[in-house]
Short mmCIF file of C-alpha atoms in Angstrom, two decimals:
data_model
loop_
_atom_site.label_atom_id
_atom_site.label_comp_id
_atom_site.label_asym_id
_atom_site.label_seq_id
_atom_site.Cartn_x
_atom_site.Cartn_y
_atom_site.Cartn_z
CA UNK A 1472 0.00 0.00 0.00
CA UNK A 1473 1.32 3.48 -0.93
CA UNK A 1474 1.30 6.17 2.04
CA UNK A 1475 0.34 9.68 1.43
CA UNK A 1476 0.76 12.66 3.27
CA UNK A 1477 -1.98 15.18 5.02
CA UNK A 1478 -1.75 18.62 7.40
CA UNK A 1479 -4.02 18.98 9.68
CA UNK A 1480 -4.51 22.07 11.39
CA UNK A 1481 -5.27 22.22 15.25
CA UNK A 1482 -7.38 24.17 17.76
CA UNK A 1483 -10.59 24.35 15.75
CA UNK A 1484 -14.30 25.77 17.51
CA UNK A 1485 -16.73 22.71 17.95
CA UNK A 1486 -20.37 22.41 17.04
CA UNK A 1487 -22.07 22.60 14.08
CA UNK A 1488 -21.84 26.33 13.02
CA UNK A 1489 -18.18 26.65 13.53
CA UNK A 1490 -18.19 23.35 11.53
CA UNK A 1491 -20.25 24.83 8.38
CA UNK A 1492 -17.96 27.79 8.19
CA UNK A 1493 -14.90 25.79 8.24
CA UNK A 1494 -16.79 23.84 5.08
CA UNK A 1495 -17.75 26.68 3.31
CA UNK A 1496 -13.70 27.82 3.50
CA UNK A 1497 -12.98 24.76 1.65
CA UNK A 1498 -12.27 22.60 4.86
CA UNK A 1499 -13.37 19.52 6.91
CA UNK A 1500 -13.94 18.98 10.27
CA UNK A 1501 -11.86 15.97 11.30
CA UNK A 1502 -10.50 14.41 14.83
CA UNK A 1503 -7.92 12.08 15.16
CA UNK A 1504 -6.98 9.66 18.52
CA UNK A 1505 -5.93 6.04 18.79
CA UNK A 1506 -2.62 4.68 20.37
CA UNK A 1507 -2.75 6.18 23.54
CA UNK A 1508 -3.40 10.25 22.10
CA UNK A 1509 -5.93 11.89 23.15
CA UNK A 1510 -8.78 12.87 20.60
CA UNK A 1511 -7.68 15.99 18.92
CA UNK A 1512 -10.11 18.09 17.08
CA UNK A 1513 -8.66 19.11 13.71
CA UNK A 1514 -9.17 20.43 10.22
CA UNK A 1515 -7.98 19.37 6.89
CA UNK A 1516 -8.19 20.82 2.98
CA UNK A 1517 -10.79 19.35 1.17
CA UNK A 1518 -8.56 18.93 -1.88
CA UNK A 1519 -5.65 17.29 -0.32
CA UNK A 1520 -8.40 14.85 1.99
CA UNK A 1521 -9.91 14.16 -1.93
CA UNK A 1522 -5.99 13.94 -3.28
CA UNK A 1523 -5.43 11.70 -0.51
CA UNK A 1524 -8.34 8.99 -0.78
CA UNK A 1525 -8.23 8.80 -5.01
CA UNK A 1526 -5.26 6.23 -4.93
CA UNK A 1527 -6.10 2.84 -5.64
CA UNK A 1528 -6.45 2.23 -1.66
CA UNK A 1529 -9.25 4.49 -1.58
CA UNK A 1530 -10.03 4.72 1.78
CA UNK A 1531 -8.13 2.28 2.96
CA UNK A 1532 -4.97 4.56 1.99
CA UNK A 1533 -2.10 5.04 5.19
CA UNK A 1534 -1.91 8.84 5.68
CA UNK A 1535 0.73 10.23 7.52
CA UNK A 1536 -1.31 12.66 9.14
CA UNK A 1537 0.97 16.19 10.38
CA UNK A 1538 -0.67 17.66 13.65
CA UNK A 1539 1.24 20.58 15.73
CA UNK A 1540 4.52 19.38 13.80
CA UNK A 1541 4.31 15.44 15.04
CA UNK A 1542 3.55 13.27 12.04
CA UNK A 1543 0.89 9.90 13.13
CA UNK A 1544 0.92 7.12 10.60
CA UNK A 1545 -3.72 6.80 9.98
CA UNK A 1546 -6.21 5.41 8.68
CA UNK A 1547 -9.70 6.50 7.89
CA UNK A 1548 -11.95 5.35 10.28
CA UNK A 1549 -14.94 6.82 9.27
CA UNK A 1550 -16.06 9.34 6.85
CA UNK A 1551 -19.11 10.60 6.96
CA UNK A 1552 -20.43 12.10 3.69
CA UNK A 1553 -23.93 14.52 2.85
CA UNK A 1554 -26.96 12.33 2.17
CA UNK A 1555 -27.45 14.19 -0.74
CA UNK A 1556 -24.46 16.32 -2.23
CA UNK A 1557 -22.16 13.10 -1.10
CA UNK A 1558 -19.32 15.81 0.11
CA UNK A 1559 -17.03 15.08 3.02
CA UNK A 1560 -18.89 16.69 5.98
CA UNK A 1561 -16.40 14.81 8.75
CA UNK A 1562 -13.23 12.51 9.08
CA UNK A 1563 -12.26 10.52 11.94
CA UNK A 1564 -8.63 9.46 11.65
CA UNK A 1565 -7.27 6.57 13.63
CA UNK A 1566 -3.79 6.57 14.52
CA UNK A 1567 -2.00 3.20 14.47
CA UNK A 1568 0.91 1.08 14.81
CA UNK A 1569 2.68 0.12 11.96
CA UNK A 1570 3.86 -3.24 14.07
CA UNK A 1571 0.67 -4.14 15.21
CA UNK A 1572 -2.34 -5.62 12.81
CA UNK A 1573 -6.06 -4.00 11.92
CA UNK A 1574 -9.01 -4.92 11.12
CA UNK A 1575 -10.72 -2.70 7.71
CA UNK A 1576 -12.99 -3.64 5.07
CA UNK A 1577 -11.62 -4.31 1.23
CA UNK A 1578 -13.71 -3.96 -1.40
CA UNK A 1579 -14.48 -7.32 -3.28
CA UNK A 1580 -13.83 -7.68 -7.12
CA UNK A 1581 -15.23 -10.06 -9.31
CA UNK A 1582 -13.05 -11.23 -12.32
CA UNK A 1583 -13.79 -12.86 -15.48
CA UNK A 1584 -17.42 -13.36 -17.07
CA UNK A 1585 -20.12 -16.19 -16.25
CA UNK A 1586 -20.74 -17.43 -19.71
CA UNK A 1587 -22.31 -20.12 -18.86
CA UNK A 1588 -25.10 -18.32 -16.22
CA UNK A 1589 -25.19 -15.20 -18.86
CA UNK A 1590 -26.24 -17.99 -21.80
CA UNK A 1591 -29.01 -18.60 -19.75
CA UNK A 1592 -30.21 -15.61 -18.59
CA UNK A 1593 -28.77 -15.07 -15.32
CA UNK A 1594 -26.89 -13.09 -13.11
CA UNK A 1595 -23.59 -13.03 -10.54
CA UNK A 1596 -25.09 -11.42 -7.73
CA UNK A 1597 -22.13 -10.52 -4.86
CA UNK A 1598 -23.66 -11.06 -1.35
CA UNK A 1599 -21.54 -8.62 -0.17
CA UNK A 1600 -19.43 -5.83 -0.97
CA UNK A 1601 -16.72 -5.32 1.45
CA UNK A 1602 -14.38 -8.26 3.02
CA UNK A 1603 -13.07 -7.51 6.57
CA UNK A 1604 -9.34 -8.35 6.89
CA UNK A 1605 -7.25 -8.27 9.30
CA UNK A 1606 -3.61 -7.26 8.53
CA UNK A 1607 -0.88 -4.49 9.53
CA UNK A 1608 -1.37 -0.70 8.32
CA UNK A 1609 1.11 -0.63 5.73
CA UNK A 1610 -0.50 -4.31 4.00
CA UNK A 1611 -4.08 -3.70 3.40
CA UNK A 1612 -4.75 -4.98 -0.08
CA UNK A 1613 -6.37 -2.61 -2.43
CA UNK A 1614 -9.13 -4.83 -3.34
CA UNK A 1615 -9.52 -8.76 -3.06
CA UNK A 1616 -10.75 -10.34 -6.55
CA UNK A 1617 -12.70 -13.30 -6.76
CA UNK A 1618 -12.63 -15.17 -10.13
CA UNK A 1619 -16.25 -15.98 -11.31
CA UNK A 1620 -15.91 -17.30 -14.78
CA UNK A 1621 -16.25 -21.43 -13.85
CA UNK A 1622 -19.48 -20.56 -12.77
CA UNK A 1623 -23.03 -22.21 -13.39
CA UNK A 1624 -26.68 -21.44 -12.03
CA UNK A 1625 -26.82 -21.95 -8.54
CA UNK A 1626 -23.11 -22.16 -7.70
CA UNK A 1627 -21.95 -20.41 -4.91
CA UNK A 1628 -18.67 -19.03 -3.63
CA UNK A 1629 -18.04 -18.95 0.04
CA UNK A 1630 -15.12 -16.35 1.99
CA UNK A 1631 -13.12 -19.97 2.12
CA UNK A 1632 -12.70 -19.73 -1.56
CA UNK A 1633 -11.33 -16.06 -1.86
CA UNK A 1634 -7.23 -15.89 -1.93
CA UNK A 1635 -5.66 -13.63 0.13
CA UNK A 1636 -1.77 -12.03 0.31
CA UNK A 1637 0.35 -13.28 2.55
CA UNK A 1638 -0.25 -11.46 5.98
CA UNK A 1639 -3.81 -10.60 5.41
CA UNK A 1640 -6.35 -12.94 7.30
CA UNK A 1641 -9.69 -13.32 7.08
CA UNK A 1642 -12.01 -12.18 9.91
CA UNK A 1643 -15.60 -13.55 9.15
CA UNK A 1644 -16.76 -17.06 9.07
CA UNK A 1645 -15.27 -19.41 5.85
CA UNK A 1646 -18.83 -20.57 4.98
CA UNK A 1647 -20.30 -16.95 4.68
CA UNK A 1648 -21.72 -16.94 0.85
CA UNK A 1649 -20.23 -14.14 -0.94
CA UNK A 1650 -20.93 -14.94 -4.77
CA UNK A 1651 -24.01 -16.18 -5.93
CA UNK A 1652 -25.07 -16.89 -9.65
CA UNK A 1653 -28.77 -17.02 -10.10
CA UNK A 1654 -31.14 -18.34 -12.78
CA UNK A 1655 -33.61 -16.38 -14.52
CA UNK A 1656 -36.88 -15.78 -12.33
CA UNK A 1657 -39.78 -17.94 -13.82
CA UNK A 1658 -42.72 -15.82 -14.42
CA UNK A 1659 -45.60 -16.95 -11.92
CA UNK A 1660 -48.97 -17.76 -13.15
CA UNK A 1661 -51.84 -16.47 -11.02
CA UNK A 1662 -53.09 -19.11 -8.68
CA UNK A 1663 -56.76 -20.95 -9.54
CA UNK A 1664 -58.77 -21.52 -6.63
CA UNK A 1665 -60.52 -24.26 -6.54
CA UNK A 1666 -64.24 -23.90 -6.86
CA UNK A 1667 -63.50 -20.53 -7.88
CA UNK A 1668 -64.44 -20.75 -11.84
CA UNK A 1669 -67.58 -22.40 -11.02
CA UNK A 1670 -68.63 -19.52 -8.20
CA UNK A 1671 -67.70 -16.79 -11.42
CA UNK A 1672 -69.71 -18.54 -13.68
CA UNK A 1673 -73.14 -18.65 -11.07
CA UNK A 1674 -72.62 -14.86 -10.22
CA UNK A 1675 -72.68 -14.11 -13.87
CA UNK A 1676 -75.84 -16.29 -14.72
CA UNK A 1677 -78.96 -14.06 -14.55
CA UNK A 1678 -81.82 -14.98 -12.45
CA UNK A 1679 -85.04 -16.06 -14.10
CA UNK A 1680 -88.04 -13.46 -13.63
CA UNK A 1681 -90.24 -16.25 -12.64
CA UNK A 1682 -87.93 -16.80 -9.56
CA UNK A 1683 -87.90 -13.10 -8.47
CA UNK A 1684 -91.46 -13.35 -9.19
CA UNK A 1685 -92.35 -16.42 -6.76
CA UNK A 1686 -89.72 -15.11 -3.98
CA UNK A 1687 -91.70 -12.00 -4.29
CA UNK A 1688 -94.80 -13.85 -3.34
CA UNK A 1689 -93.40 -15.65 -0.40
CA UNK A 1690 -92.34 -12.56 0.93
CA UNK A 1691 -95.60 -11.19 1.03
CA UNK A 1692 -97.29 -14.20 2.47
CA UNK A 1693 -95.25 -13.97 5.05
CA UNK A 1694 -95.36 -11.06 6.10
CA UNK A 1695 -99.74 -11.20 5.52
CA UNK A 1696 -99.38 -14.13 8.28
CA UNK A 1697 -97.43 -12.02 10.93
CA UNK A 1698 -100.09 -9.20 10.86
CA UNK A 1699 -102.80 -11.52 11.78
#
């Protein structure tokens, strides 16, 4: 993994004014702790935060982050984005130790192309997007890819078949279903009922006016009978 570098600037206002002005200079709110600092609430350019994450470790990539002239090798621990614009609206950096391992989530890739599932209509649907690793700072993988081409309708491939580096291990369980190639859904037909046709049929059969005529009469009878 390539490292890339990042100032951060110190002694920022909190809350969520001080916050949007700092934005609408061009900068995001950020804090960074881990390894026995203290949290530290800091800034950082939006450019260089956007320079930093476009490598092919995305972010995943090992900043050295500068604070108050000390340089902290980090990660991105979470970055929280606008539910609509999708801009950077906060950062938290996590400062690490290049000796010891992490655990961070690497973006799955499926190689090659089903023939024999796209022939018939189907599809390779991933079951998940992200595989959690564990591994040390400076060995996080870019991506893991999974080759899919062998595939038929209604193989699957589990974690236990994905191939790792050397020094990366897999966190979740080896039977967890990752890749999934699917047949073409079968269009269903609406369900008959039984009884039903025959119950369509009598409601659509008119009534003869003899019938209405005699049910007519009986009504009247009866009701002659009470009143006596």
């Amino acid at each position: 993994m390539s490292e890339t570098t990042l100032a951060a600037d110190t002694g920022r206002p909190t809350g969520s004014r001080p916050a949007n002005r700092l934005r609408a200079e061009g900068r995001v709110p950020a804090v960074v702790y881990g390894q026995g600092m203290e949290p530290v609430a800091v800034s950082v350019d939006r450019r260089e935060l956007r320079q930093a994450l476009s490598g092919p470790a995305g972010v995943n990539a090992l900043i050295s982050l500068t604070v108050d002239g000390a340089t902290h090798p980090t990660i991105v621990k979470q970055l929280d984005r606008h539910p609509l614009r999708r801009t950077v609206m906060h950062v938290d950096f996590l400062k690490v130790n290049l000796d010891e391992d992490i655990e961070v989530a690497v973006p799955l890739t499926l190689v090659g192309e089903a023939k024999a599932v796209l022939s018939e209509g189907g599809l390779v649907d991933p079951a998940v997007d992200t595989i959690t690793v564990r591994t040390r700072p400076n060995t996080v993988p870019n991506e893991l890819p999974i080759d899919v081409s062998e595939l038929t309708i209604g193989d699957v491939l589990r974690l236990s078949d994905l191939q790792v580096p050397a020094g990366v291990e897999l966190v979740d369980d080896p039977d967890m279903v990752i890749v999934t190639a699917l047949g073409q859904a079968a269009e269903e037909e609406p369900e008959v009922v039984e009884g039903e046709e025959e119950e369509e049929a009598a409601e659509g059969e008119a009534v003869p006016a003899g019938d209405e005529g005699a049910a007519g009469a009986g009504e009247g009878g009866g009701g002659d009978a009470d009143a006596g």
